[in-house]
CSV table of C-alpha atoms in Angstrom, one decimal:
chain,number,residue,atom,x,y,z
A,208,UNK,CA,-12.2,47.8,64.3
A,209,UNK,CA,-8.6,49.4,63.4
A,210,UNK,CA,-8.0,51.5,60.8
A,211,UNK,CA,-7.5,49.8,57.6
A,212,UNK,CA,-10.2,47.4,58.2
A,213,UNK,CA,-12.3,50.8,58.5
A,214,UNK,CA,-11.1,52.3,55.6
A,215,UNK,CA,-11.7,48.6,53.3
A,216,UNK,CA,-15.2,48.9,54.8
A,217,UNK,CA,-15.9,52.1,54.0
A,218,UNK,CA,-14.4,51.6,50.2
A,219,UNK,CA,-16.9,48.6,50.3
A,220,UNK,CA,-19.6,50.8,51.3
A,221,UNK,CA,-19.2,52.9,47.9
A,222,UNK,CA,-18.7,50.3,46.0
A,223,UNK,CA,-21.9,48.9,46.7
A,224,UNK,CA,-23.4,52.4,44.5
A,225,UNK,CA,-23.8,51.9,41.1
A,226,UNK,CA,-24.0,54.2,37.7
A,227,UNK,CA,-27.6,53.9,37.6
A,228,UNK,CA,-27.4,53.6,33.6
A,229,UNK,CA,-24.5,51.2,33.6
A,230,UNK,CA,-25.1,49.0,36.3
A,231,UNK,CA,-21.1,49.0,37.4
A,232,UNK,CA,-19.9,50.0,40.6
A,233,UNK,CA,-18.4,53.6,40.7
A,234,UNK,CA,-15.5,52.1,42.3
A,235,UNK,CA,-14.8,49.7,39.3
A,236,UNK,CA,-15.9,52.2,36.7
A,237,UNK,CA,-12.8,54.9,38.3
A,238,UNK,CA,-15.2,57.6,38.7
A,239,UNK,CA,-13.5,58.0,42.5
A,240,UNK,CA,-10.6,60.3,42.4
A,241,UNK,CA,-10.3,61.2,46.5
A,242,UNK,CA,-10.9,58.7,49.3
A,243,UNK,CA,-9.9,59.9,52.5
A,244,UNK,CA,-10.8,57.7,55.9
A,245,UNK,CA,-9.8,59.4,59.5
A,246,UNK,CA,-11.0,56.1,61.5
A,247,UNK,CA,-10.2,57.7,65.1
A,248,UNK,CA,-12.5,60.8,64.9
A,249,UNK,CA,-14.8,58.8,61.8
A,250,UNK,CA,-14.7,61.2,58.9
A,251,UNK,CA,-14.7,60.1,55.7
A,252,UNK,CA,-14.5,62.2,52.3
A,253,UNK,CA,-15.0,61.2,49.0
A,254,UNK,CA,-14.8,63.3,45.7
A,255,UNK,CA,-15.9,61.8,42.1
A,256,UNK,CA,-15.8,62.7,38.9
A,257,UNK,CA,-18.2,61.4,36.0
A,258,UNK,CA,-16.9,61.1,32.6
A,259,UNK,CA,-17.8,64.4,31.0
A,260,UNK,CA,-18.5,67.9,32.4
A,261,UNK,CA,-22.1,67.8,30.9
A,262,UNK,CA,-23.3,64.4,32.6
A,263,UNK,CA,-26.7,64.6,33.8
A,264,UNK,CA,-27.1,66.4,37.0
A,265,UNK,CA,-30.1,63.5,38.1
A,266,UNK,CA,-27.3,60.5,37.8
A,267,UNK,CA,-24.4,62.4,39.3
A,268,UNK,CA,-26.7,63.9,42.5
A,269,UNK,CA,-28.2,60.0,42.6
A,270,UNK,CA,-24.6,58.5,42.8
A,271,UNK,CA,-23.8,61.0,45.6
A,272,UNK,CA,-26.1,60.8,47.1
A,273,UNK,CA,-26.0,57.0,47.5
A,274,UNK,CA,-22.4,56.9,48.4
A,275,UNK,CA,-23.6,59.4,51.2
A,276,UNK,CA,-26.1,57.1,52.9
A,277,UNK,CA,-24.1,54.2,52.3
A,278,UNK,CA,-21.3,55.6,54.1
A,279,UNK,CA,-23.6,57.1,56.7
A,280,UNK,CA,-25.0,53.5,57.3
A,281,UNK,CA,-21.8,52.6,58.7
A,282,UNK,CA,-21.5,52.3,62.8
A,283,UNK,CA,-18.4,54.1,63.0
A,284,UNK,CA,-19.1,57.4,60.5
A,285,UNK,CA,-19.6,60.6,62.3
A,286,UNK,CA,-19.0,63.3,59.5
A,287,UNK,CA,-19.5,61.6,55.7
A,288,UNK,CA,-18.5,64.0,53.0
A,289,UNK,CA,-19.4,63.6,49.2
A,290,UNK,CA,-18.1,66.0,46.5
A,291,UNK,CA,-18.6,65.7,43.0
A,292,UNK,CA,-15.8,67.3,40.5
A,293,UNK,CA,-15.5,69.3,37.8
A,294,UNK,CA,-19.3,69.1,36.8
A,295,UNK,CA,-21.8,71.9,35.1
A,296,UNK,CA,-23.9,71.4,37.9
A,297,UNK,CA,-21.2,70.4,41.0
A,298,UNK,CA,-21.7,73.8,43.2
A,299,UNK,CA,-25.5,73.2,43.6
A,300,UNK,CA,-25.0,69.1,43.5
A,301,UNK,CA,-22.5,69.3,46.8
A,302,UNK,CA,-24.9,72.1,48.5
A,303,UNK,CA,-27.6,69.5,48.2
A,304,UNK,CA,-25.1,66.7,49.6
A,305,UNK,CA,-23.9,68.7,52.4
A,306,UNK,CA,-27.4,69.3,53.4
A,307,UNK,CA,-28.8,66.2,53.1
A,308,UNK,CA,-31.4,67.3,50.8
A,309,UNK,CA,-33.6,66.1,48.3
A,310,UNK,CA,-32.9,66.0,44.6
A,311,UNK,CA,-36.0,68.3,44.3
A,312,UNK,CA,-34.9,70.3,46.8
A,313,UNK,CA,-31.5,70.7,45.3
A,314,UNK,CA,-32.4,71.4,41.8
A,315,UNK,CA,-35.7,73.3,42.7
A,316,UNK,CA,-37.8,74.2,39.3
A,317,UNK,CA,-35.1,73.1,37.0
A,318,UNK,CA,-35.7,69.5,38.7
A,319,UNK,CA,-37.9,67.5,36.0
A,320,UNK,CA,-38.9,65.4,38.8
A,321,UNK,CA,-38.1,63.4,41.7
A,322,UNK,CA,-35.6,60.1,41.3
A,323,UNK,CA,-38.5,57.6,42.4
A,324,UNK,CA,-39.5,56.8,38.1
A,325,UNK,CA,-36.0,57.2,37.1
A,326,UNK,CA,-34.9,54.7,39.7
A,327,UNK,CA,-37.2,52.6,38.8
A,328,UNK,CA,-36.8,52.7,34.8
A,329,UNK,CA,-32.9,51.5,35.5
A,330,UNK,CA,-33.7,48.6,37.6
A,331,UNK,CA,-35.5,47.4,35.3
A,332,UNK,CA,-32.5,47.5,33.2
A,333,UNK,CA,-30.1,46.7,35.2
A,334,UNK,CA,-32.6,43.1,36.0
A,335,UNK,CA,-33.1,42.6,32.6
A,336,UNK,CA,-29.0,42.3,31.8
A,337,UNK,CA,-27.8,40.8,34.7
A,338,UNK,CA,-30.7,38.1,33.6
A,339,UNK,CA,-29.5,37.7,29.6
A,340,UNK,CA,-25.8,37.7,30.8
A,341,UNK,CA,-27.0,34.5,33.7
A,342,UNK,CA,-29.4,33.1,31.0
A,343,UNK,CA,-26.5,32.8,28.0
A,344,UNK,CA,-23.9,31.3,30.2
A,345,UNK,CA,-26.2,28.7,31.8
A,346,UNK,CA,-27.2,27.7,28.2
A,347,UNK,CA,-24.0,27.7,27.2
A,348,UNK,CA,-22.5,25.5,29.7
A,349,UNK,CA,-25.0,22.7,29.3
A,350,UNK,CA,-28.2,23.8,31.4
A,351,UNK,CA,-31.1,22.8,29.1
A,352,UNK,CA,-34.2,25.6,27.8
A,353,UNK,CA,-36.9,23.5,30.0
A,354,UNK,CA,-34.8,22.9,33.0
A,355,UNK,CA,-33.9,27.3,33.3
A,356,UNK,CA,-37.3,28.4,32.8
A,357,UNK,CA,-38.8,26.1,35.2
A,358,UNK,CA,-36.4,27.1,37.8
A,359,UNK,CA,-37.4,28.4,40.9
A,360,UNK,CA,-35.3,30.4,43.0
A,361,UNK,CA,-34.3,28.7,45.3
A,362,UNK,CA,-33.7,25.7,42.2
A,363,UNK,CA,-30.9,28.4,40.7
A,364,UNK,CA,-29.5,29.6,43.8
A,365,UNK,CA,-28.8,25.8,44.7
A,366,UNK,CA,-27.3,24.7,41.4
A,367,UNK,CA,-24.0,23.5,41.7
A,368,UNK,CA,-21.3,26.5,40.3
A,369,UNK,CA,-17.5,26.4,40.1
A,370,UNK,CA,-16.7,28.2,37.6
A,371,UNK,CA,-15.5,31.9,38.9
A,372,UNK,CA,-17.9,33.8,36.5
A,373,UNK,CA,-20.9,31.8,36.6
A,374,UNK,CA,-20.7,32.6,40.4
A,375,UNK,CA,-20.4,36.2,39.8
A,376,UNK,CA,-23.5,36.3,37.7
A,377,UNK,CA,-25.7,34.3,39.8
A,378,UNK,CA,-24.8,36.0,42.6
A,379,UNK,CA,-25.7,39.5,40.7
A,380,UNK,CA,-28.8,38.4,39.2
A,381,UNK,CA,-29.7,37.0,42.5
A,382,UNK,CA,-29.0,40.4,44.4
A,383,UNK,CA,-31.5,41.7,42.1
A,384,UNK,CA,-34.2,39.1,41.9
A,385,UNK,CA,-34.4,39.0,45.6
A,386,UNK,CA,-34.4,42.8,46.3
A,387,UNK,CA,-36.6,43.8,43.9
A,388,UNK,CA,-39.9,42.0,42.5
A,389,UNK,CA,-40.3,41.6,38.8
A,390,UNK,CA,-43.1,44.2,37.9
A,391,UNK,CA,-42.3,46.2,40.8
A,392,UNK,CA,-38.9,47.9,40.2
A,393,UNK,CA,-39.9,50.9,42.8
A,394,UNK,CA,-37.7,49.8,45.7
A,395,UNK,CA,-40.6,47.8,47.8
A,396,UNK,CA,-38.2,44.8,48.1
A,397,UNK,CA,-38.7,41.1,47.9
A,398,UNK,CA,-42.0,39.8,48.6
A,399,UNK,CA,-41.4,36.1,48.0
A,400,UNK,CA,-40.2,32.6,48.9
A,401,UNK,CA,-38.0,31.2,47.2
A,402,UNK,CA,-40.9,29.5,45.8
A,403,UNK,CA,-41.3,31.7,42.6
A,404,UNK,CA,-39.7,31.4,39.0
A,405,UNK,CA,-35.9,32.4,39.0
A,406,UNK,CA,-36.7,33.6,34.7
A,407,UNK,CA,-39.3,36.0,34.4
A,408,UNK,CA,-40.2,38.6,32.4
A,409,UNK,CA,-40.0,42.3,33.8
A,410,UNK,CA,-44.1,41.8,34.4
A,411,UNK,CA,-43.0,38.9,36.8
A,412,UNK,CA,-44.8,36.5,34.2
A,413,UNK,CA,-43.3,33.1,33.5
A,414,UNK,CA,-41.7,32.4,30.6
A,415,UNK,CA,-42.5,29.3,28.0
A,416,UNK,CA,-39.2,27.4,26.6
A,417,UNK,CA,-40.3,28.1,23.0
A,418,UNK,CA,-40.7,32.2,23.7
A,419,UNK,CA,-37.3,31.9,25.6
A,420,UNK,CA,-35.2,33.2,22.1
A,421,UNK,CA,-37.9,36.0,21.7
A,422,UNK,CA,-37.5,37.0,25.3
A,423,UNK,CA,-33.5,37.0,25.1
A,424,UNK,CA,-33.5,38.6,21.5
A,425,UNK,CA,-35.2,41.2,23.6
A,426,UNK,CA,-33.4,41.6,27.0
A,427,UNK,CA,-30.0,41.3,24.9
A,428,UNK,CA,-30.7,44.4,23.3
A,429,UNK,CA,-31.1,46.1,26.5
A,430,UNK,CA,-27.4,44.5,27.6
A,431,UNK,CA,-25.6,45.4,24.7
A,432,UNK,CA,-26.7,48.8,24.8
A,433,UNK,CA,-25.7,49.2,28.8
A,434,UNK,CA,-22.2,47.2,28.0
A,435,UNK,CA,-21.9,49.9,24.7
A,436,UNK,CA,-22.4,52.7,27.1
A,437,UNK,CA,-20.2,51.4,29.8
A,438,UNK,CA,-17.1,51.0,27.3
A,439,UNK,CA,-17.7,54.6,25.9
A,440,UNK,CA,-17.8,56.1,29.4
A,441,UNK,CA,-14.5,54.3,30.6
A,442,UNK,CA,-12.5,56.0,27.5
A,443,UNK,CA,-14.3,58.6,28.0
A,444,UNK,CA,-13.2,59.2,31.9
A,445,UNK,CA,-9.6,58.1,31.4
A,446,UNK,CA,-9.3,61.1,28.8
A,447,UNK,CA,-10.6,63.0,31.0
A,448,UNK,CA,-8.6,62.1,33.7
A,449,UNK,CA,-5.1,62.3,31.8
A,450,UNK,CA,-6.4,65.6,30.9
A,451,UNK,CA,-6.8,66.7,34.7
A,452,UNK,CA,-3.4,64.7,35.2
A,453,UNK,CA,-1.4,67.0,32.5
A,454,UNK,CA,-2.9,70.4,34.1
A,455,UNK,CA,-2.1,69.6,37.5
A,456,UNK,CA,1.6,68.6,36.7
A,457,UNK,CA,1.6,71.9,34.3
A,458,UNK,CA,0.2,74.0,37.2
A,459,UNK,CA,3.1,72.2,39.8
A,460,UNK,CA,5.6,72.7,37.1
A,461,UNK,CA,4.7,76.6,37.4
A,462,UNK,CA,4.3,76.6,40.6
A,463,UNK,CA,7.8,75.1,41.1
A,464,UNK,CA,9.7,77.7,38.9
């Protein structure tokens, strides 16, 4: 593999992480300010920076720490560094990612916990979105109530698509549905067929076509409030970011003179 095909696989690779509140890559959400690839020896280095100084120390180690092992996964990596920027909580967050170490470990006593529940709590959110966002468009471009809640799996993952965004949410919700089992959000993985209904609620149970508007009334709260949050963050981060732009040519300015 040369080098630029190492480099697009290892931006792939940290792609694949999302902000575990916003479901959106970290890639697409700009929250990667260095990305440095040195395919002959295999290093790579990445530094990020969340959208405020005071962003939870659980979701920026988690994000680190998932671009670390994603990275690591790959054949070629020998050396995988992760830094995160300009953060209340960055000098013991990298320790821990240099390290390898556990959240737990990182953050000792002021740890609330380990990141199993917390994990857990934002699949369920993420399923629950990337399920209204399928659900509305496939109503909305002519699939009936019956016909999408007696689906199966493989039944949606065979319907005919063309259109560029259906695709993309299918393919998202599906990513979801078959890596984690509705009622199980704790990373156990898929458990079925293909067999088993492709809309369920977040217990795994069925749904009837005349609950399907309660259900969505429901789970569209849950999507609004993660696409809310994702729009604040963005400003948020490109404040920030023209903020760190303005001091660093400030600082080069001085520097120069």
């Amino acid at each position: 593999m040369n080098a630029p095909a190492r480099r697009a696989q290892a931006w792939a690779a940290i792609g694949e992480v999302t902000d575990p509140e916003l479901d959106q890559s970290v890639t697409e959400l700009g929250f990667i300010t260095e990305f440095e690839v040195d395919a002959i020896r295999g290093d790579v280095s990445v530094a990020y920076r969340l959208p405020t100084y005071w962003c939870a120390a659980n979701f920026a180690f988690m994000m680190g720490n998932d671009m670390a092992e994603r990275l690591g996964e790959l054949a070629w990596t020998q050396h995988v560094s992760v830094r995160l920027l300009d953060h209340f909580y960055a000098d013991e967050i990298n320790r821990g990612l240099a390290d390898n170490a556990s959240f737990q470990d990182t953050c000792g006593h002021e740890a609330s916990g380990g990141l199993t529940e917390l994990r857990a709590t934002f699949r369920y959110k993420a399923f629950m979105s990337r399920q209204e966002r399928l659900m509305g468009w496939l109503l909305a471009h002519g699939v009936s109530r019956e016909t999408l809640v007696a689906w199966t799996v493989a039944d949606l993952a065979a319907y005919t698509l063309t259109d560029a965004r259906g695709l993309h949410l299918r393919e998202r919700y599906l990513a979801m549905r078959r890596s984690h089992t509705p009622g199980d959000f704790s990373g156990q993985g898929y458990r079925g067929d293909g067999r088993e209904i492709a809309f369920v609620t977040a217990a795994g149970k069925a749904i009837a076509a005349d609950d399907l508007d309660a259900h969505r009334r429901h789970i569209q709260s849950i999507r609004m409030n993660s696409e809310f949050n994702a729009t604040l963050c963005s400003r948020v981060l490109a404040v920030r970011q023209r903020e760190v732009a303005s001091t660093d040519s400030a600082a080069g300015q001085a520097l120069a003179r």
